[in-house]
CSV table of N, CA and C in Angstrom, one decimal:
chain,number,residue,atom,x,y,z
A,4,MET,N,-24.4,2.7,-24.3
A,4,MET,CA,-24.2,3.2,-23.0
A,4,MET,C,-23.0,4.1,-22.9
A,5,LYS,N,-22.0,3.7,-23.6
A,5,LYS,CA,-20.7,4.5,-23.6
A,5,LYS,C,-21.1,5.9,-24.1
A,6,ASN,N,-21.9,6.0,-25.2
A,6,ASN,CA,-22.3,7.3,-25.7
A,6,ASN,C,-23.1,8.1,-24.6
A,7,MET,N,-23.9,7.4,-23.8
A,7,MET,CA,-24.7,8.1,-22.8
A,7,MET,C,-23.8,8.9,-21.8
A,8,VAL,N,-22.7,8.2,-21.4
A,8,VAL,CA,-21.8,8.8,-20.5
A,8,VAL,C,-21.0,10.0,-21.2
A,9,ILE,N,-20.5,9.7,-22.4
A,9,ILE,CA,-19.8,10.7,-23.2
A,9,ILE,C,-20.7,12.0,-23.4
A,10,THR,N,-21.9,11.8,-23.7
A,10,THR,CA,-22.9,12.9,-24.0
A,10,THR,C,-23.1,13.7,-22.7
A,11,LEU,N,-23.3,12.9,-21.6
A,11,LEU,CA,-23.4,13.6,-20.3
A,11,LEU,C,-22.2,14.4,-19.9
A,12,LEU,N,-21.0,13.9,-20.1
A,12,LEU,CA,-19.8,14.6,-19.7
A,12,LEU,C,-19.5,15.8,-20.6
A,13,SER,N,-20.2,15.9,-21.7
A,13,SER,CA,-20.1,17.0,-22.7
A,13,SER,C,-21.0,18.1,-22.4
A,14,GLN,N,-21.9,17.9,-21.4
A,14,GLN,CA,-22.9,19.0,-21.1
A,14,GLN,C,-22.3,20.2,-20.4
A,15,THR,N,-22.9,21.3,-20.7
A,15,THR,CA,-22.4,22.6,-20.1
A,15,THR,C,-22.5,22.5,-18.6
A,16,GLU,N,-23.5,21.9,-18.1
A,16,GLU,CA,-23.7,21.8,-16.6
A,16,GLU,C,-22.5,21.1,-15.9
A,17,VAL,N,-21.9,20.1,-16.6
A,17,VAL,CA,-20.8,19.4,-16.1
A,17,VAL,C,-19.6,20.3,-16.1
A,18,SER,N,-19.4,21.1,-17.2
A,18,SER,CA,-18.3,22.0,-17.3
A,18,SER,C,-18.3,23.1,-16.2
A,19,LYS,N,-19.4,23.3,-15.6
A,19,LYS,CA,-19.5,24.3,-14.5
A,19,LYS,C,-19.1,23.8,-13.2
A,20,ILE,N,-19.0,22.5,-13.0
A,20,ILE,CA,-18.6,22.0,-11.7
A,20,ILE,C,-17.2,22.3,-11.3
A,21,LYS,N,-17.0,22.9,-10.2
A,21,LYS,CA,-15.6,23.3,-9.7
A,21,LYS,C,-15.7,23.4,-8.2
A,22,PHE,N,-14.8,22.7,-7.5
A,22,PHE,CA,-14.7,22.9,-6.1
A,22,PHE,C,-13.4,22.1,-5.6
A,23,SER,N,-13.0,22.5,-4.5
A,23,SER,CA,-11.9,21.8,-3.8
A,23,SER,C,-12.0,21.9,-2.3
A,24,PHE,N,-11.5,20.8,-1.7
A,24,PHE,CA,-11.4,20.8,-0.2
A,24,PHE,C,-10.2,19.9,0.1
A,25,GLY,N,-9.4,20.3,1.1
A,25,GLY,CA,-8.3,19.5,1.4
A,25,GLY,C,-7.5,19.1,0.2
A,26,SER,N,-7.2,17.9,0.0
A,26,SER,CA,-6.4,17.5,-1.2
A,26,SER,C,-7.3,17.1,-2.4
A,27,MET,N,-8.6,17.2,-2.2
A,27,MET,CA,-9.6,16.9,-3.3
A,27,MET,C,-9.8,18.1,-4.1
A,28,SER,N,-9.8,17.9,-5.5
A,28,SER,CA,-10.1,19.0,-6.4
A,28,SER,C,-10.8,18.4,-7.6
A,29,VAL,N,-12.0,19.0,-7.9
A,29,VAL,CA,-12.8,18.5,-9.0
A,29,VAL,C,-13.2,19.7,-9.9
A,30,ASP,N,-13.0,19.6,-11.2
A,30,ASP,CA,-13.4,20.6,-12.1
A,30,ASP,C,-13.7,20.0,-13.5
A,31,SER,N,-13.9,20.9,-14.5
A,31,SER,CA,-14.2,20.4,-15.8
A,31,SER,C,-13.1,19.5,-16.4
A,32,LYS,N,-11.9,19.8,-16.1
A,32,LYS,CA,-10.8,19.0,-16.6
A,32,LYS,C,-10.9,17.6,-16.0
A,33,SER,N,-11.3,17.4,-14.8
A,33,SER,CA,-11.5,16.1,-14.2
A,33,SER,C,-12.5,15.3,-15.1
A,34,PHE,N,-13.6,15.9,-15.5
A,34,PHE,CA,-14.6,15.2,-16.2
A,34,PHE,C,-14.2,15.0,-17.7
A,35,GLN,N,-13.4,15.9,-18.2
A,35,GLN,CA,-12.8,15.7,-19.6
A,35,GLN,C,-11.9,14.5,-19.6
A,36,GLN,N,-11.1,14.3,-18.6
A,36,GLN,CA,-10.2,13.2,-18.5
A,36,GLN,C,-11.0,11.9,-18.5
A,37,VAL,N,-12.1,11.9,-17.7
A,37,VAL,CA,-13.0,10.7,-17.7
A,37,VAL,C,-13.6,10.5,-19.0
A,38,LYS,N,-14.1,11.5,-19.7
A,38,LYS,CA,-14.6,11.4,-21.0
A,38,LYS,C,-13.6,10.8,-22.0
A,39,ALA,N,-12.4,11.2,-21.9
A,39,ALA,CA,-11.4,10.7,-22.8
A,39,ALA,C,-11.1,9.2,-22.6
A,40,LYS,N,-11.1,8.8,-21.3
A,40,LYS,CA,-10.8,7.4,-21.0
A,40,LYS,C,-12.0,6.5,-21.3
A,41,VAL,N,-13.2,7.1,-21.2
A,41,VAL,CA,-14.4,6.3,-21.7
A,41,VAL,C,-14.4,6.2,-23.2
A,42,SER,N,-14.1,7.3,-23.9
A,42,SER,CA,-14.0,7.3,-25.3
A,42,SER,C,-13.0,6.3,-25.9
A,43,SER,N,-11.8,6.2,-25.2
A,43,SER,CA,-10.8,5.3,-25.6
A,43,SER,C,-11.0,3.9,-25.2
A,44,GLY,N,-12.0,3.6,-24.3
A,44,GLY,CA,-12.3,2.3,-23.9
A,44,GLY,C,-11.5,1.9,-22.6
A,45,LYS,N,-10.6,2.8,-22.1
A,45,LYS,CA,-9.9,2.5,-20.9
A,45,LYS,C,-10.7,2.4,-19.7
A,46,ILE,N,-11.8,3.2,-19.7
A,46,ILE,CA,-12.9,3.0,-18.7
A,46,ILE,C,-14.1,2.5,-19.5
A,47,LYS,N,-14.6,1.3,-19.0
A,47,LYS,CA,-15.7,0.7,-19.6
A,47,LYS,C,-17.0,1.0,-18.9
A,48,ILE,N,-18.1,1.0,-19.7
A,48,ILE,CA,-19.4,1.2,-19.1
A,48,ILE,C,-20.2,-0.2,-19.3
A,49,ALA,N,-20.7,-0.7,-18.2
A,49,ALA,CA,-21.4,-2.0,-18.3
A,49,ALA,C,-22.7,-1.9,-17.6
A,50,TYR,N,-23.7,-2.5,-18.3
A,50,TYR,CA,-25.1,-2.6,-17.7
A,50,TYR,C,-25.1,-3.8,-16.8
A,51,ASN,N,-25.7,-3.6,-15.6
A,51,ASN,CA,-25.9,-4.6,-14.7
A,51,ASN,C,-27.3,-4.5,-14.1
A,52,ALA,N,-28.2,-5.3,-14.6
A,52,ALA,CA,-29.6,-5.2,-14.2
A,52,ALA,C,-29.8,-5.4,-12.7
A,53,LYS,N,-28.9,-6.2,-12.1
A,53,LYS,CA,-29.0,-6.5,-10.6
A,53,LYS,C,-28.9,-5.3,-9.8
A,54,LEU,N,-28.2,-4.2,-10.3
A,54,LEU,CA,-28.1,-3.0,-9.5
A,54,LEU,C,-29.4,-2.3,-9.3
A,55,GLY,N,-30.3,-2.4,-10.3
A,55,GLY,CA,-31.6,-1.7,-10.2
A,55,GLY,C,-31.5,-0.4,-10.9
A,56,PRO,N,-32.7,0.2,-11.3
A,56,PRO,CA,-32.7,1.4,-12.1
A,56,PRO,C,-32.3,2.7,-11.5
A,57,LYS,N,-31.9,2.7,-10.2
A,57,LYS,CA,-31.5,3.9,-9.5
A,57,LYS,C,-30.1,3.8,-9.0
A,58,VAL,N,-29.3,2.9,-9.5
A,58,VAL,CA,-28.0,2.6,-9.0
A,58,VAL,C,-26.9,2.6,-10.1
A,59,ALA,N,-25.7,3.1,-9.8
A,59,ALA,CA,-24.5,3.0,-10.6
A,59,ALA,C,-23.4,2.9,-9.6
A,60,LYS,N,-22.3,2.2,-10.1
A,60,LYS,CA,-21.1,2.1,-9.2
A,60,LYS,C,-19.9,2.1,-10.1
A,61,TYR,N,-18.9,2.9,-9.7
A,61,TYR,CA,-17.6,2.8,-10.4
A,61,TYR,C,-16.7,1.9,-9.6
A,62,ARG,N,-16.0,1.0,-10.2
A,62,ARG,CA,-15.1,0.0,-9.6
A,62,ARG,C,-13.7,0.3,-10.2
A,63,TYR,N,-12.8,0.9,-9.3
A,63,TYR,CA,-11.5,1.2,-9.8
A,63,TYR,C,-10.7,0.0,-10.1
A,64,THR,N,-11.0,-1.1,-9.4
A,64,THR,CA,-10.3,-2.4,-9.6
A,64,THR,C,-10.6,-3.0,-11.0
A,65,HIS,N,-11.7,-2.5,-11.6
A,65,HIS,CA,-12.0,-3.0,-13.0
A,65,HIS,C,-12.0,-1.9,-14.0
A,66,ASN,N,-11.8,-0.6,-13.6
A,66,ASN,CA,-11.8,0.5,-14.5
A,66,ASN,C,-13.2,0.5,-15.2
A,67,THR,N,-14.2,0.2,-14.5
A,67,THR,CA,-15.6,0.1,-15.1
A,67,THR,C,-16.6,0.8,-14.3
A,68,LEU,N,-17.5,1.4,-15.0
A,68,LEU,CA,-18.7,2.1,-14.4
A,68,LEU,C,-19.9,1.1,-14.7
A,69,PHE,N,-20.4,0.5,-13.6
A,69,PHE,CA,-21.5,-0.4,-13.7
A,69,PHE,C,-22.8,0.4,-13.5
A,70,VAL,N,-23.8,0.2,-14.4
A,70,VAL,CA,-25.0,1.0,-14.4
A,70,VAL,C,-26.2,0.1,-14.4
A,71,GLY,N,-27.2,0.4,-13.6
A,71,GLY,CA,-28.4,-0.4,-13.5
A,71,GLY,C,-29.5,0.1,-14.4
A,72,PHE,N,-29.1,1.0,-15.4
A,72,PHE,CA,-30.1,1.5,-16.3
A,72,PHE,C,-29.4,1.7,-17.7
A,73,LYS,N,-30.1,1.5,-18.8
A,73,LYS,CA,-29.5,1.6,-20.1
A,73,LYS,C,-29.6,3.0,-20.7
A,74,THR,N,-30.4,3.9,-20.1
A,74,THR,CA,-30.5,5.2,-20.6
A,74,THR,C,-30.8,6.1,-19.4
A,75,THR,N,-30.4,7.4,-19.4
A,75,THR,CA,-30.8,8.3,-18.4
A,75,THR,C,-32.2,8.8,-18.6
A,76,GLY,N,-32.7,8.7,-19.9
A,76,GLY,CA,-34.0,9.2,-20.2
A,76,GLY,C,-34.2,10.7,-19.8
A,77,LYS,N,-33.1,11.4,-19.9
A,77,LYS,CA,-33.0,12.9,-19.6
A,77,LYS,C,-33.5,13.1,-18.2
A,78,ASN,N,-33.3,12.1,-17.3
A,78,ASN,CA,-33.6,12.2,-15.9
A,78,ASN,C,-32.5,12.8,-15.1
A,79,ALA,N,-32.7,14.0,-14.6
A,79,ALA,CA,-31.6,14.7,-13.9
A,79,ALA,C,-31.0,13.9,-12.7
A,80,ASP,N,-31.8,13.1,-12.0
A,80,ASP,CA,-31.4,12.3,-10.9
A,80,ASP,C,-30.4,11.3,-11.4
A,81,ARG,N,-30.7,10.6,-12.5
A,81,ARG,CA,-29.8,9.6,-13.0
A,81,ARG,C,-28.5,10.2,-13.6
A,82,GLU,N,-28.7,11.3,-14.2
A,82,GLU,CA,-27.5,12.0,-14.8
A,82,GLU,C,-26.6,12.4,-13.6
A,83,ALA,N,-27.2,13.0,-12.6
A,83,ALA,CA,-26.4,13.4,-11.4
A,83,ALA,C,-25.7,12.2,-10.8
A,84,LEU,N,-26.4,11.1,-10.7
A,84,LEU,CA,-25.8,9.9,-10.2
A,84,LEU,C,-24.5,9.5,-11.0
A,85,LEU,N,-24.7,9.6,-12.3
A,85,LEU,CA,-23.5,9.3,-13.2
A,85,LEU,C,-22.4,10.3,-13.0
A,86,VAL,N,-22.7,11.5,-12.7
A,86,VAL,CA,-21.7,12.5,-12.4
A,86,VAL,C,-20.9,12.1,-11.1
A,87,HIS,N,-21.7,11.6,-10.1
A,87,HIS,CA,-21.2,11.2,-8.9
A,87,HIS,C,-20.1,10.1,-9.1
A,88,GLU,N,-20.5,9.1,-9.9
A,88,GLU,CA,-19.6,7.9,-10.2
A,88,GLU,C,-18.4,8.3,-11.1
A,89,CYS,N,-18.7,9.3,-12.0
A,89,CYS,CA,-17.6,9.8,-12.8
A,89,CYS,C,-16.5,10.6,-12.0
A,90,THR,N,-17.0,11.1,-10.8
A,90,THR,CA,-16.1,11.8,-9.9
A,90,THR,C,-15.1,10.8,-9.3
A,91,HIS,N,-15.6,9.6,-9.0
A,91,HIS,CA,-14.8,8.5,-8.5
A,91,HIS,C,-13.8,8.1,-9.6
A,92,ALA,N,-14.3,8.0,-10.8
A,92,ALA,CA,-13.4,7.7,-11.9
A,92,ALA,C,-12.3,8.7,-12.1
A,93,ALA,N,-12.6,10.0,-11.9
A,93,ALA,CA,-11.6,11.0,-12.0
A,93,ALA,C,-10.5,10.9,-10.9
A,94,SER,N,-11.0,10.5,-9.7
A,94,SER,CA,-10.0,10.2,-8.7
A,94,SER,C,-9.1,9.0,-9.0
A,95,ASP,N,-9.7,8.0,-9.7
A,95,ASP,CA,-8.9,6.9,-10.1
A,95,ASP,C,-7.9,7.2,-11.1
A,96,ILE,N,-8.3,8.1,-12.1
A,96,ILE,CA,-7.4,8.5,-13.1
A,96,ILE,C,-6.2,9.2,-12.5
A,97,ALA,N,-6.5,10.0,-11.5
A,97,ALA,CA,-5.4,10.8,-10.7
A,97,ALA,C,-4.5,9.8,-9.9
A,98,GLY,N,-5.0,8.6,-9.7
A,98,GLY,CA,-4.2,7.6,-8.9
A,98,GLY,C,-3.9,8.0,-7.5
A,99,LYS,N,-4.9,8.8,-7.0
A,99,LYS,CA,-4.6,9.3,-5.6
A,99,LYS,C,-5.4,8.5,-4.6
A,100,LYS,N,-4.7,8.0,-3.6
A,100,LYS,CA,-5.3,7.3,-2.5
A,100,LYS,C,-5.9,8.3,-1.6
A,101,THR,N,-7.1,8.0,-1.1
A,101,THR,CA,-7.8,9.0,-0.3
A,101,THR,C,-8.8,8.3,0.7
A,102,LEU,N,-9.2,8.9,1.7
A,102,LEU,CA,-10.2,8.4,2.6
A,102,LEU,C,-11.5,8.2,1.9
A,103,LEU,N,-12.2,7.1,2.2
A,103,LEU,CA,-13.5,6.9,1.6
A,103,LEU,C,-14.4,8.1,1.8
A,104,THR,N,-14.4,8.6,3.0
A,104,THR,CA,-15.2,9.8,3.4
A,104,THR,C,-14.9,10.9,2.4
A,105,HIS,N,-13.7,11.2,2.1
A,105,HIS,CA,-13.4,12.3,1.2
A,105,HIS,C,-13.8,12.0,-0.2
A,106,SER,N,-13.6,10.8,-0.6
A,106,SER,CA,-13.9,10.4,-2.0
A,106,SER,C,-15.5,10.5,-2.2
A,107,GLU,N,-16.2,10.0,-1.2
A,107,GLU,CA,-17.7,10.1,-1.3
A,107,GLU,C,-18.1,11.6,-1.2
A,108,ALA,N,-17.5,12.4,-0.3
A,108,ALA,CA,-17.9,13.8,-0.2
A,108,ALA,C,-17.7,14.5,-1.5
A,109,ALA,N,-16.6,14.3,-2.2
A,109,ALA,CA,-16.4,14.9,-3.5
A,109,ALA,C,-17.4,14.5,-4.5
A,110,ALA,N,-17.7,13.2,-4.5
A,110,ALA,CA,-18.7,12.7,-5.5
A,110,ALA,C,-20.1,13.2,-5.2
A,111,TYR,N,-20.5,13.3,-3.9
A,111,TYR,CA,-21.8,13.8,-3.6
A,111,TYR,C,-21.9,15.3,-3.9
A,112,ILE,N,-20.8,16.1,-3.6
A,112,ILE,CA,-20.8,17.5,-3.9
A,112,ILE,C,-21.0,17.7,-5.5
A,113,ALA,N,-20.2,16.9,-6.2
A,113,ALA,CA,-20.3,17.0,-7.7
A,113,ALA,C,-21.7,16.7,-8.2
A,114,GLN,N,-22.3,15.6,-7.6
A,114,GLN,CA,-23.7,15.2,-7.9
A,114,GLN,C,-24.6,16.4,-7.7
A,115,CYS,N,-24.5,17.0,-6.5
A,115,CYS,CA,-25.4,18.1,-6.2
A,115,CYS,C,-25.2,19.3,-7.1
A,116,LEU,N,-23.9,19.6,-7.4
A,116,LEU,CA,-23.7,20.8,-8.3
A,116,LEU,C,-24.2,20.5,-9.6
A,117,TYR,N,-24.1,19.3,-10.1
A,117,TYR,CA,-24.7,19.0,-11.4
A,117,TYR,C,-26.2,19.2,-11.4
A,118,PHE,N,-26.9,18.7,-10.3
A,118,PHE,CA,-28.3,18.8,-10.2
A,118,PHE,C,-28.7,20.3,-10.1
A,119,TYR,N,-27.9,21.1,-9.4
A,119,TYR,CA,-28.1,22.5,-9.3
A,119,TYR,C,-28.1,23.2,-10.6
A,120,TYR,N,-27.0,23.0,-11.4
A,120,TYR,CA,-26.8,23.6,-12.7
A,120,TYR,C,-27.9,23.2,-13.7
A,121,LYS,N,-28.3,21.9,-13.6
A,121,LYS,CA,-29.3,21.4,-14.4
A,121,LYS,C,-30.7,22.1,-14.2
A,122,ASN,N,-30.9,22.5,-12.9
A,122,ASN,CA,-32.2,23.0,-12.5
A,122,ASN,C,-32.0,24.5,-12.0
A,123,GLU,N,-31.0,25.1,-12.4
A,123,GLU,CA,-30.6,26.4,-11.9
A,123,GLU,C,-31.8,27.5,-12.0
A,124,ALA,N,-32.4,27.5,-13.2
A,124,ALA,CA,-33.5,28.5,-13.3
A,124,ALA,C,-34.6,28.3,-12.4
A,125,LYS,N,-35.0,27.1,-12.2
A,125,LYS,CA,-36.1,26.7,-11.3
A,125,LYS,C,-35.7,27.0,-9.8
A,126,ILE,N,-34.5,26.7,-9.5
A,126,ILE,CA,-34.0,26.9,-8.1
A,126,ILE,C,-33.9,28.4,-7.8
A,127,LYS,N,-33.4,29.2,-8.8
A,127,LYS,CA,-33.3,30.6,-8.6
A,127,LYS,C,-34.7,31.3,-8.4
A,128,LYS,N,-35.7,30.6,-8.9
A,128,LYS,CA,-37.1,31.1,-8.7
A,128,LYS,C,-37.8,30.5,-7.5
A,129,GLY,N,-37.0,29.8,-6.7
A,129,GLY,CA,-37.5,29.4,-5.4
A,129,GLY,C,-37.7,27.9,-5.2
A,130,ALA,N,-37.6,27.1,-6.3
A,130,ALA,CA,-37.8,25.7,-6.1
A,130,ALA,C,-36.7,25.1,-5.2
A,131,LYS,N,-37.0,24.1,-4.4
A,131,LYS,CA,-36.1,23.5,-3.5
A,131,LYS,C,-36.1,22.0,-3.7
A,132,PRO,N,-34.9,21.4,-3.9
A,132,PRO,CA,-34.9,20.0,-4.0
A,132,PRO,C,-35.2,19.3,-2.7
A,133,THR,N,-35.8,18.1,-2.8
A,133,THR,CA,-36.1,17.3,-1.6
A,133,THR,C,-35.3,16.0,-1.7
A,134,PHE,N,-34.4,15.9,-0.8
A,134,PHE,CA,-33.5,14.7,-0.8
A,134,PHE,C,-33.9,13.8,0.4
A,135,ALA,N,-34.1,12.5,0.1
A,135,ALA,CA,-34.5,11.6,1.1
A,135,ALA,C,-33.3,11.2,2.0
A,136,GLN,N,-32.1,11.2,1.4
A,136,GLN,CA,-30.9,10.8,2.2
A,136,GLN,C,-30.3,12.0,2.9
A,137,ALA,N,-29.9,11.8,4.1
A,137,ALA,CA,-29.2,12.9,4.9
A,137,ALA,C,-27.9,13.3,4.2
A,138,VAL,N,-27.2,12.3,3.6
A,138,VAL,CA,-26.0,12.6,2.9
A,138,VAL,C,-26.2,13.6,1.8
A,139,LEU,N,-27.2,13.4,1.0
A,139,LEU,CA,-27.5,14.3,-0.1
A,139,LEU,C,-28.0,15.7,0.5
A,140,ARG,N,-28.7,15.7,1.5
A,140,ARG,CA,-29.1,17.0,2.1
A,140,ARG,C,-27.8,17.8,2.6
A,141,GLU,N,-26.9,17.1,3.2
A,141,GLU,CA,-25.7,17.8,3.6
A,141,GLU,C,-24.8,18.2,2.4
A,142,ALA,N,-24.7,17.3,1.4
A,142,ALA,CA,-24.0,17.6,0.2
A,142,ALA,C,-24.5,18.8,-0.5
A,143,TRP,N,-25.8,18.9,-0.5
A,143,TRP,CA,-26.5,20.1,-1.1
A,143,TRP,C,-26.0,21.4,-0.5
A,144,LYS,N,-26.0,21.4,0.8
A,144,LYS,CA,-25.6,22.6,1.6
A,144,LYS,C,-24.1,23.0,1.2
A,145,VAL,N,-23.3,22.0,1.1
A,145,VAL,CA,-21.9,22.2,0.7
A,145,VAL,C,-21.8,22.7,-0.7
A,146,ALA,N,-22.6,22.0,-1.6
A,146,ALA,CA,-22.6,22.4,-3.0
A,146,ALA,C,-23.0,23.9,-3.2
A,147,MET,N,-24.0,24.3,-2.4
A,147,MET,CA,-24.5,25.7,-2.5
A,147,MET,C,-23.4,26.7,-2.1
A,148,LYS,N,-22.5,26.3,-1.2
A,148,LYS,CA,-21.4,27.1,-0.8
A,148,LYS,C,-20.4,27.1,-2.0
A,149,ALA,N,-20.2,26.0,-2.6
A,149,ALA,CA,-19.2,25.9,-3.7
A,149,ALA,C,-19.7,26.7,-4.9
A,150,VAL,N,-21.0,27.0,-5.1
A,150,VAL,CA,-21.4,27.8,-6.2
A,150,VAL,C,-20.8,29.2,-6.1
A,151,SER,N,-20.7,29.7,-4.9
A,151,SER,CA,-20.2,31.1,-4.8
A,151,SER,C,-18.7,31.1,-4.4
A,152,ASN,N,-18.2,30.0,-3.9
A,152,ASN,CA,-16.8,30.0,-3.5
A,152,ASN,C,-16.3,28.5,-3.7
A,153,SER,N,-15.6,28.3,-4.7
A,153,SER,CA,-15.2,26.9,-5.0
A,153,SER,C,-14.2,26.3,-4.1
A,154,THR,N,-13.5,27.1,-3.3
A,154,THR,CA,-12.6,26.6,-2.3
A,154,THR,C,-13.3,26.4,-1.0
A,155,LEU,N,-13.5,25.2,-0.6
A,155,LEU,CA,-14.3,24.9,0.6
A,155,LEU,C,-13.3,24.6,1.8
A,156,SER,N,-13.7,25.1,2.9
A,156,SER,CA,-12.9,24.9,4.1
A,156,SER,C,-13.3,23.5,4.8
A,157,ASN,N,-12.5,23.1,5.7
A,157,ASN,CA,-12.8,21.8,6.4
A,157,ASN,C,-14.1,22.0,7.1
A,158,SER,N,-14.3,23.1,7.7
A,158,SER,CA,-15.6,23.3,8.4
A,158,SER,C,-16.8,23.3,7.5
A,159,ASP,N,-16.6,23.7,6.3
A,159,ASP,CA,-17.7,23.7,5.3
A,159,ASP,C,-18.1,22.2,5.0
A,160,VAL,N,-17.1,21.3,5.0
A,160,VAL,CA,-17.3,19.9,4.6
A,160,VAL,C,-17.6,19.0,5.7
A,161,GLN,N,-17.2,19.4,6.9
A,161,GLN,CA,-17.3,18.5,8.1
A,161,GLN,C,-18.7,17.9,8.3
A,162,PRO,N,-19.8,18.7,8.2
A,162,PRO,CA,-21.1,18.0,8.4
A,162,PRO,C,-21.4,16.9,7.4
A,163,LEU,N,-20.9,17.1,6.2
A,163,LEU,CA,-21.0,16.1,5.1
A,163,LEU,C,-20.2,14.8,5.5
A,164,PHE,N,-19.0,15.0,6.0
A,164,PHE,CA,-18.2,13.9,6.5
A,164,PHE,C,-19.0,13.1,7.5
A,165,LYS,N,-19.6,13.8,8.5
A,165,LYS,CA,-20.3,13.1,9.6
A,165,LYS,C,-21.5,12.4,9.0
A,166,ALA,N,-22.2,12.9,8.0
A,166,ALA,CA,-23.4,12.3,7.4
A,166,ALA,C,-22.9,11.0,6.7
A,167,ILE,N,-21.8,11.1,6.0
A,167,ILE,CA,-21.3,9.9,5.3
A,167,ILE,C,-20.9,8.8,6.4
A,168,ALA,N,-20.3,9.2,7.5
A,168,ALA,CA,-19.9,8.2,8.5
A,168,ALA,C,-21.1,7.5,9.1
A,169,LYS,N,-22.2,8.2,9.2
A,169,LYS,CA,-23.5,7.7,9.8
A,169,LYS,C,-24.3,6.9,8.8
A,170,ASN,N,-24.0,7.0,7.5
A,170,ASN,CA,-24.8,6.3,6.5
A,170,ASN,C,-24.5,4.8,6.5
A,171,PRO,N,-25.5,4.0,6.5
A,171,PRO,CA,-25.3,2.5,6.6
A,171,PRO,C,-24.4,2.0,5.5
A,172,THR,N,-24.4,2.6,4.3
A,172,THR,CA,-23.6,2.1,3.2
A,172,THR,C,-22.1,2.3,3.5
A,173,TYR,N,-21.8,3.4,4.2
A,173,TYR,CA,-20.4,3.7,4.5
A,173,TYR,C,-19.9,3.5,5.9
A,174,MET,N,-20.8,3.3,6.8
A,174,MET,CA,-20.6,3.3,8.2
A,174,MET,C,-19.3,2.5,8.7
A,175,LYS,N,-19.2,1.3,8.2
A,175,LYS,CA,-18.2,0.4,8.6
A,175,LYS,C,-16.8,0.7,7.9
A,176,ARG,N,-16.8,1.4,6.9
A,176,ARG,CA,-15.6,1.6,6.1
A,176,ARG,C,-15.3,3.1,5.8
A,177,HIS,N,-16.0,4.0,6.4
A,177,HIS,CA,-15.8,5.5,6.1
A,177,HIS,C,-14.4,6.0,6.3
A,178,SER,N,-13.7,5.4,7.3
A,178,SER,CA,-12.3,5.8,7.6
A,178,SER,C,-11.2,5.1,6.9
A,179,GLN,N,-11.6,4.2,6.0
A,179,GLN,CA,-10.7,3.4,5.2
A,179,GLN,C,-10.2,4.2,4.0
A,180,GLN,N,-9.0,3.8,3.5
A,180,GLN,CA,-8.5,4.4,2.3
A,180,GLN,C,-9.0,3.7,1.1
A,181,VAL,N,-9.3,4.5,0.0
A,181,VAL,CA,-9.7,4.0,-1.3
A,181,VAL,C,-8.3,4.0,-2.1
A,182,GLY,N,-8.0,2.8,-2.6
A,182,GLY,CA,-6.7,2.7,-3.3
A,182,GLY,C,-6.7,3.0,-4.7
A,183,TYR,N,-7.3,4.1,-5.1
A,183,TYR,CA,-7.3,4.4,-6.5
A,183,TYR,C,-5.9,4.2,-7.1
A,184,ASP,N,-5.8,3.5,-8.2
A,184,ASP,CA,-4.6,3.0,-8.7
A,184,ASP,C,-4.2,3.5,-10.1
A,185,GLY,N,-5.0,4.5,-10.6
A,185,GLY,CA,-4.8,5.0,-12.0
A,185,GLY,C,-5.5,4.2,-13.0
A,186,VAL,N,-5.7,4.8,-14.2
A,186,VAL,CA,-6.4,4.1,-15.3
A,186,VAL,C,-5.5,3.9,-16.4
């Protein structure tokens, strides 16, 4: 599983991810740092069947990426989910405390950018992704802005912040700080 993450973070599509808003900044260097920490074993990858095949979670308190699947199976959704969680790992490496809303916004934007770059040819021909979650729909809009201008304004990201605050997963804690403590 360690190799699954290292291989993913080595992909060209990951190297194209670049955006910033407020104090958050994500780019290819962010993911190369995660790749180095995974390679060295400072960030662990652990399978957890209880998560289910569509779930992954990074826990900064354990420096561990818990994954509910053993392989991505070249599935762009699973790969994008890992990019999302690796974005949290990059924030942990930076040791930067941030609002949960901002941390999740950055992770969702990175997830959507990966999905875009992975499917760029189809999307340029008119294919449109269908996202069940409002958070992903809003993140997609922001990611599409980031494709042409990597510096996002607060107004660009505000609808995503609102969607995160309304999401049942984040509703009670969206305004709390995440205490990323470094890896």
